[in-house]
Amino acid sequence: ADAAMYAAKRSGGSTHLFYEPGIGEHTDTRQDAESELTAAVQNEEFVVAYQPLIDMRSGRPIGAEALVRWQSPTKGLRMPDQFIPLAEETGLITDIGAIVLRDACMQAARWVRSIDPEDELLVTVNLSARQLQHEGLVEEVRAALTESALDPHRLVLEITETMLMHDRDTAATTLWALKDLGVRIAIDDFGTGYSSLAYLRRFPIDMLKVAREFVDGLGRDANDDAITRAIVDLAGTLGLLTIAEGIETTQQQEHVAALGCDLAQGYLFSRPVDADMVMSLVRGESWEDIPGQETSE
Ligand code: C2E
Ligand code: MG
Ligand code: MG
Ligand code: MG
């Protein structure tokens, strides 16, 4: 089956899962914003959207990336860029991150129960710098896995290069402890951070995500082609899997497939959707109801 075909089939889809009101209501002070975010954690206003991950060889969806959204009853949908930085600064990211982790493991365990247990299926969860430095992280991951009964290697934690540069010893200890649990580690936005490639052998890394920044110019920009090829080749040599992010056109899709990228995600295949939609997809149901847009327009 051809992933591009599915994308074509679902064009025009318009099921809206998340509602976004007009942006423009500002909170007066940072303190207001902080107490609002604190209240949101207490009131459980965070929801998790899932963007399907496509296996480039089969063209089939085999999992998803968990992406948090803040669904405020008064102000509507807020995207991560609008609250993750404050959550990081205040430490509330620890609570929000735990919510995402638990939801992702529970949902992935449900998806697995609906497919052949031998089939590949994975869920990826973004970690923030603060979470990686938080000493309770390993126990939280263990608890989320136990509670959901998810096979640990189906959970992939995404970190960034920059996060590995801060406190290397803590990062190394934590990553090896996570590795011992059986979870896998991916480098998000690979090639865009500040780091040396040496960490690829110092830390237990399993996957590289090719940043949208490079995917964007595939087929148009020789530099982006060269960088993407280099990343995929490097990953191949080191035995790492690759995920191409931000695939929006069939041209980009054909390029990443030709370069040997293992997995891909992007608006061409699907926007982030709710967990039930991912379940239908991994079960092989049709792409027809997939929203072309995450928000109403
Ligand atoms: P990311 O982890 O690199 O996630 C990819 C972002 O690109 C997502 O934005 C996704 O919706 C968007 N995207 C996917 N496909 C396409 C495409 O084809 N074109 C374009 N233009 N964009 C695409 P989102 O959900 O707004 O998240 C933004 C960032 O916020 C994420 O970047 C991640 O760094 C952070 N984030 C999201 N969820 C979480 C979370 O649960 N915890 C933490 N710590 N960070 C999160
Ligand atoms: Mg990510
Ligand atoms: Mg990122
Ligand atoms: Mg990314």
Short mmCIF file of C-alpha atoms and ligand atoms in Angstrom, two decimals:
data_model
loop_
_atom_site.label_atom_id
_atom_site.label_comp_id
_atom_site.label_asym_id
_atom_site.label_seq_id
_atom_site.Cartn_x
_atom_site.Cartn_y
_atom_site.Cartn_z
CA ALA A 1 0.00 0.00 0.00
CA ASP A 2 1.16 3.46 -0.80
CA ALA A 3 1.09 6.09 1.91
CA ALA A 4 0.67 8.88 -0.61
CA MET A 5 -2.47 7.23 -1.85
CA TYR A 6 -3.99 7.30 1.61
CA ALA A 7 -3.09 10.94 1.87
CA ALA A 8 -4.82 11.69 -1.40
CA LYS A 9 -7.88 9.77 -0.27
CA ARG A 10 -8.27 11.71 2.89
CA SER A 11 -7.84 15.16 1.38
CA GLY A 12 -10.79 17.28 2.24
CA GLY A 13 -11.37 15.38 5.49
CA SER A 14 -12.66 17.77 8.07
CA THR A 15 -13.39 16.09 11.37
CA HIS A 16 -12.33 18.61 13.96
CA LEU A 17 -11.08 17.17 17.20
CA PHE A 18 -9.75 20.30 18.76
CA TYR A 19 -11.16 23.74 18.81
CA GLU A 20 -9.04 26.86 18.73
CA PRO A 21 -10.65 30.20 19.50
CA GLY A 22 -9.25 33.53 18.43
CA ILE A 23 -5.89 34.13 20.00
CA GLY A 24 -5.52 37.53 21.53
CA GLU A 25 -6.67 37.14 25.09
CA HIS A 26 -3.53 37.83 27.03
CA THR A 27 -2.94 37.27 30.68
CA ASP A 28 -1.76 40.42 32.37
CA THR A 29 1.23 39.22 34.25
CA ARG A 30 3.52 36.31 34.33
CA GLN A 31 2.14 35.51 37.76
CA ASP A 32 -1.36 35.23 36.30
CA ALA A 33 -0.04 32.94 33.61
CA GLU A 34 1.71 30.83 36.20
CA SER A 35 -1.32 30.41 38.45
CA GLU A 36 -3.45 29.69 35.41
CA LEU A 37 -1.07 26.91 34.39
CA THR A 38 -0.97 25.54 37.93
CA ALA A 39 -4.78 25.45 38.00
CA ALA A 40 -4.81 23.75 34.61
CA VAL A 41 -2.65 20.94 36.01
CA GLN A 42 -4.99 20.57 39.01
CA ASN A 43 -8.07 20.64 36.80
CA GLU A 44 -6.61 18.12 34.36
CA GLU A 45 -6.98 20.33 31.33
CA PHE A 46 -4.25 18.63 29.30
CA VAL A 47 -5.08 16.31 26.45
CA VAL A 48 -2.76 14.32 24.26
CA ALA A 49 -2.93 14.32 20.48
CA TYR A 50 -1.17 11.61 18.48
CA GLN A 51 0.50 12.03 15.13
CA PRO A 52 0.70 8.75 13.19
CA LEU A 53 4.13 7.35 12.31
CA ILE A 54 4.30 5.66 8.93
CA ASP A 55 6.52 2.69 8.14
CA MET A 56 8.20 3.70 4.87
CA ARG A 57 8.53 0.13 3.62
CA SER A 58 4.92 -0.94 4.05
CA GLY A 59 3.27 2.49 3.91
CA ARG A 60 1.35 1.47 7.04
CA PRO A 61 0.88 3.46 10.26
CA ILE A 62 2.72 1.67 13.08
CA GLY A 63 2.33 4.05 15.97
CA ALA A 64 2.34 7.72 16.85
CA GLU A 65 4.09 10.61 18.56
CA ALA A 66 2.31 11.96 21.65
CA LEU A 67 1.89 15.76 21.50
CA VAL A 68 0.38 17.60 24.45
CA ARG A 69 -2.36 20.24 24.13
CA TRP A 70 -3.89 22.44 26.78
CA GLN A 71 -7.65 22.42 26.38
CA SER A 72 -8.75 25.37 28.51
CA PRO A 73 -12.51 25.49 29.11
CA THR A 74 -12.40 29.28 28.92
CA LYS A 75 -9.67 29.97 26.40
CA GLY A 76 -9.82 26.96 24.14
CA LEU A 77 -6.96 25.01 22.65
CA ARG A 78 -3.39 26.02 23.35
CA MET A 79 -0.43 24.53 21.53
CA PRO A 80 2.80 23.43 23.26
CA ASP A 81 4.79 26.45 22.10
CA GLN A 82 2.34 28.62 24.06
CA PHE A 83 2.85 26.94 27.43
CA ILE A 84 5.79 24.49 27.45
CA PRO A 85 8.40 27.23 28.00
CA LEU A 86 6.56 28.51 31.10
CA ALA A 87 5.95 24.95 32.26
CA GLU A 88 9.68 24.34 31.97
CA GLU A 89 10.59 27.46 33.92
CA THR A 90 8.14 26.80 36.72
CA GLY A 91 8.76 23.08 36.96
CA LEU A 92 5.11 22.31 36.13
CA ILE A 93 6.44 20.39 33.14
CA THR A 94 7.16 17.52 35.53
CA ASP A 95 3.43 17.12 36.21
CA ILE A 96 2.40 17.71 32.62
CA GLY A 97 5.05 15.30 31.39
CA ALA A 98 3.81 12.61 33.75
CA ILE A 99 0.27 13.02 32.41
CA VAL A 100 1.49 12.64 28.82
CA LEU A 101 3.63 9.64 29.67
CA ARG A 102 0.77 7.81 31.39
CA ASP A 103 -1.69 8.59 28.61
CA ALA A 104 0.76 7.52 25.90
CA CYS A 105 1.46 4.18 27.59
CA MET A 106 -2.23 3.49 28.24
CA GLN A 107 -3.23 4.36 24.68
CA ALA A 108 -0.38 2.40 23.09
CA ALA A 109 -1.30 -0.62 25.21
CA ARG A 110 -4.88 -0.33 23.87
CA TRP A 111 -3.62 -0.13 20.28
CA VAL A 112 -1.47 -3.20 20.82
CA ARG A 113 -4.47 -5.16 22.14
CA SER A 114 -6.30 -4.38 18.89
CA ILE A 115 -3.59 -5.74 16.57
CA ASP A 116 -1.53 -8.89 16.11
CA PRO A 117 0.77 -8.86 19.18
CA GLU A 118 3.70 -9.73 16.93
CA ASP A 119 3.23 -6.58 14.87
CA GLU A 120 5.43 -3.58 15.31
CA LEU A 121 3.87 -0.68 17.17
CA LEU A 122 5.47 2.19 19.02
CA VAL A 123 4.60 5.40 20.76
CA THR A 124 7.03 8.29 21.18
CA VAL A 125 6.90 10.83 24.01
CA ASN A 126 8.79 14.13 24.15
CA LEU A 127 10.81 14.80 27.28
CA SER A 128 11.90 18.25 28.32
CA ALA A 129 15.27 19.20 29.80
CA ARG A 130 13.76 19.60 33.21
CA GLN A 131 12.21 16.14 33.13
CA LEU A 132 15.51 14.54 32.19
CA GLN A 133 17.11 16.20 35.23
CA HIS A 134 14.23 15.19 37.50
CA GLU A 135 15.25 12.29 39.68
CA GLY A 136 11.77 10.76 39.75
CA LEU A 137 11.69 10.26 35.97
CA VAL A 138 12.88 6.68 35.86
CA GLU A 139 10.34 5.61 38.50
CA GLU A 140 7.59 7.47 36.65
CA VAL A 141 8.41 5.66 33.43
CA ARG A 142 8.52 2.35 35.25
CA ALA A 143 5.13 3.06 36.85
CA ALA A 144 3.55 4.09 33.54
CA LEU A 145 4.78 0.86 31.95
CA THR A 146 3.58 -1.30 34.83
CA GLU A 147 0.19 0.37 35.04
CA SER A 148 -0.44 0.04 31.30
CA ALA A 149 1.31 -3.32 30.84
CA LEU A 150 2.93 -1.84 27.73
CA ASP A 151 5.93 -3.72 26.41
CA PRO A 152 8.82 -1.32 27.28
CA HIS A 153 10.46 -1.40 23.88
CA ARG A 154 7.27 0.02 22.35
CA LEU A 155 7.89 3.23 24.29
CA VAL A 156 10.35 5.66 22.74
CA LEU A 157 11.43 8.76 24.67
CA GLU A 158 12.42 11.77 22.57
CA ILE A 159 15.15 14.06 23.83
CA THR A 160 17.15 16.79 22.10
CA GLU A 161 20.88 17.12 21.60
CA THR A 162 20.97 20.29 23.65
CA MET A 163 19.51 18.44 26.65
CA LEU A 164 22.51 16.11 26.62
CA MET A 165 24.93 19.00 26.88
CA HIS A 166 23.65 20.47 30.16
CA ASP A 167 24.44 18.00 32.88
CA ARG A 168 26.05 15.12 31.08
CA ASP A 169 26.59 12.87 34.06
CA THR A 170 22.98 13.05 35.22
CA ALA A 171 21.78 12.64 31.65
CA ALA A 172 23.97 9.58 31.14
CA THR A 173 22.87 7.96 34.41
CA THR A 174 19.21 8.58 33.64
CA LEU A 175 19.40 7.39 30.04
CA TRP A 176 21.15 4.17 31.03
CA ALA A 177 18.57 3.56 33.74
CA LEU A 178 15.80 4.08 31.17
CA LYS A 179 17.64 1.76 28.80
CA ASP A 180 17.68 -0.87 31.57
CA LEU A 181 13.88 -0.64 31.70
CA GLY A 182 13.86 -1.58 28.03
CA VAL A 183 12.57 1.70 26.61
CA ARG A 184 14.17 3.25 23.54
CA ILE A 185 15.63 6.74 23.15
CA ALA A 186 15.33 9.01 20.10
CA ILE A 187 17.10 12.28 19.34
CA ASP A 188 14.45 14.79 18.23
CA ASP A 189 15.26 17.47 15.63
CA PHE A 190 18.60 15.78 15.03
CA GLY A 191 21.26 18.07 13.61
CA THR A 192 19.70 21.33 14.77
CA GLY A 193 21.10 21.41 18.32
CA TYR A 194 24.43 22.25 19.80
CA SER A 195 26.43 19.14 20.37
CA SER A 196 29.18 16.89 19.23
CA LEU A 197 28.49 13.57 17.56
CA ALA A 198 30.51 11.88 20.29
CA TYR A 199 27.38 11.56 22.40
CA LEU A 200 26.03 9.00 19.95
CA ARG A 201 28.46 6.49 21.41
CA ARG A 202 28.41 7.80 25.00
CA PHE A 203 24.65 7.60 25.37
CA PRO A 204 22.28 4.72 24.57
CA ILE A 205 20.54 6.19 21.52
CA ASP A 206 18.24 4.08 19.31
CA MET A 207 16.72 6.49 16.81
CA LEU A 208 17.40 9.79 15.07
CA LYS A 209 14.56 12.07 14.00
CA VAL A 210 15.47 14.07 10.91
CA ALA A 211 14.34 17.63 11.65
CA ARG A 212 11.63 19.27 9.58
CA GLU A 213 14.19 21.95 8.84
CA PHE A 214 16.07 19.49 6.59
CA VAL A 215 13.06 17.59 5.28
CA ASP A 216 11.58 20.86 4.11
CA GLY A 217 13.98 21.38 1.22
CA LEU A 218 14.23 17.78 0.00
CA GLY A 219 14.24 17.66 -3.77
CA ARG A 220 14.66 21.44 -4.01
CA ASP A 221 17.74 22.18 -1.98
CA ALA A 222 20.92 20.15 -2.58
CA ASN A 223 22.16 20.93 0.93
CA ASP A 224 19.05 19.51 2.57
CA ASP A 225 19.35 16.41 0.39
CA ALA A 226 22.99 16.00 1.42
CA ILE A 227 22.33 16.54 5.12
CA THR A 228 19.40 14.13 5.18
CA ARG A 229 21.42 11.52 3.30
CA ALA A 230 24.30 11.96 5.75
CA ILE A 231 22.00 11.53 8.76
CA VAL A 232 20.38 8.39 7.33
CA ASP A 233 23.78 6.93 6.41
CA LEU A 234 25.18 7.72 9.85
CA ALA A 235 22.17 6.09 11.48
CA GLY A 236 22.56 3.03 9.27
CA THR A 237 26.23 2.67 10.17
CA LEU A 238 25.49 2.99 13.88
CA GLY A 239 22.48 0.67 13.70
CA LEU A 240 19.95 3.37 14.57
CA LEU A 241 16.46 3.81 13.14
CA THR A 242 15.49 7.07 11.43
CA ILE A 243 12.22 9.01 11.50
CA ALA A 244 11.68 11.88 9.06
CA GLU A 245 9.53 14.67 10.49
CA GLY A 246 7.30 17.18 8.79
CA ILE A 247 6.57 15.38 5.51
CA GLU A 248 4.11 17.63 3.69
CA THR A 249 4.55 16.67 0.03
CA THR A 250 4.77 13.44 -1.95
CA GLN A 251 8.10 14.68 -3.27
CA GLN A 252 9.51 14.79 0.27
CA GLN A 253 7.99 11.40 0.98
CA GLU A 254 9.62 9.87 -2.10
CA HIS A 255 12.97 11.36 -1.15
CA VAL A 256 13.01 10.07 2.41
CA ALA A 257 11.87 6.65 1.20
CA ALA A 258 14.61 6.58 -1.45
CA LEU A 259 17.23 7.60 1.10
CA GLY A 260 16.20 4.66 3.27
CA CYS A 261 14.46 6.43 6.13
CA ASP A 262 12.61 3.88 8.27
CA LEU A 263 9.64 5.93 9.46
CA ALA A 264 8.00 9.23 8.59
CA GLN A 265 5.38 11.58 9.96
CA GLY A 266 3.86 14.76 8.66
CA TYR A 267 0.75 16.52 7.47
CA LEU A 268 0.90 14.56 4.18
CA PHE A 269 -0.13 11.47 6.12
CA SER A 270 -2.01 12.98 9.02
CA ARG A 271 -2.20 15.83 11.47
CA PRO A 272 -2.08 14.91 15.14
CA VAL A 273 -5.40 13.15 15.90
CA ASP A 274 -7.02 11.54 18.91
CA ALA A 275 -5.98 8.15 20.24
CA ASP A 276 -9.08 6.38 18.89
CA MET A 277 -8.23 7.50 15.38
CA VAL A 278 -4.74 6.03 15.73
CA MET A 279 -6.34 2.81 16.90
CA SER A 280 -8.46 2.64 13.72
CA LEU A 281 -5.39 3.33 11.62
CA VAL A 282 -3.13 0.70 13.17
CA ARG A 283 -5.98 -1.79 12.80
CA GLY A 284 -5.95 -1.08 9.08
CA GLU A 285 -9.19 0.84 8.87
CA SER A 286 -9.57 3.60 6.32
CA TRP A 287 -7.83 6.92 6.29
CA GLU A 288 -10.92 8.62 4.99
CA ASP A 289 -11.98 10.19 8.26
CA ILE A 290 -8.58 11.59 9.09
CA PRO A 291 -8.69 15.31 9.60
CA GLY A 292 -6.70 17.35 7.15
CA GLN A 293 -6.68 20.09 9.77
CA GLU A 294 -6.25 19.78 13.50
CA THR A 295 -8.09 23.00 14.23
CA SER A 296 -11.27 24.45 12.83
CA GLU A 297 -10.85 27.07 10.18
P1 C2E B 1 8.40 18.13 18.04
O1 C2E B 1 8.54 17.11 19.09
O2 C2E B 1 9.51 18.27 17.07
O3 C2E B 1 7.01 17.78 17.33
C1 C2E B 1 6.72 18.01 15.99
C2 C2E B 1 5.85 19.23 15.80
O4 C2E B 1 5.67 19.46 14.40
C3 C2E B 1 4.44 19.11 16.37
O5 C2E B 1 4.01 20.41 16.76
C4 C2E B 1 3.65 18.63 15.16
O6 C2E B 1 2.26 18.89 15.24
C5 C2E B 1 4.30 19.45 14.07
N1 C2E B 1 4.18 18.82 12.75
C6 C2E B 1 3.99 17.52 12.45
N2 C2E B 1 3.94 17.32 11.13
C7 C2E B 1 4.12 18.52 10.55
C8 C2E B 1 4.17 18.96 9.17
O7 C2E B 1 4.06 18.19 8.23
N3 C2E B 1 4.38 20.30 8.98
C9 C2E B 1 4.50 21.17 10.01
N4 C2E B 1 4.69 22.46 9.71
N5 C2E B 1 4.48 20.78 11.31
C10 C2E B 1 4.28 19.48 11.57
P2 C2E B 1 3.36 20.71 18.18
O8 C2E B 1 2.43 19.59 18.55
O9 C2E B 1 2.85 22.09 18.16
O10 C2E B 1 4.60 20.59 19.17
C11 C2E B 1 5.66 21.51 19.10
C12 C2E B 1 6.78 21.10 20.01
O11 C2E B 1 6.36 21.15 21.39
C13 C2E B 1 7.26 19.67 19.80
O12 C2E B 1 8.13 19.59 18.71
C14 C2E B 1 7.92 19.38 21.12
O13 C2E B 1 9.23 19.91 21.15
C15 C2E B 1 7.04 20.17 22.09
N6 C2E B 1 6.10 19.23 22.73
C16 C2E B 1 4.92 18.74 22.27
N7 C2E B 1 4.35 17.89 23.14
C17 C2E B 1 5.19 17.84 24.20
C18 C2E B 1 5.17 17.12 25.45
O14 C2E B 1 4.26 16.31 25.77
N8 C2E B 1 6.23 17.34 26.30
C19 C2E B 1 7.26 18.17 25.98
N9 C2E B 1 8.26 18.32 26.87
N10 C2E B 1 7.31 18.84 24.82
C20 C2E B 1 6.30 18.68 23.95
MG MG B 2 9.14 15.24 19.10
MG MG B 3 11.32 19.44 19.44
MG MG B 4 10.85 17.21 16.19
#
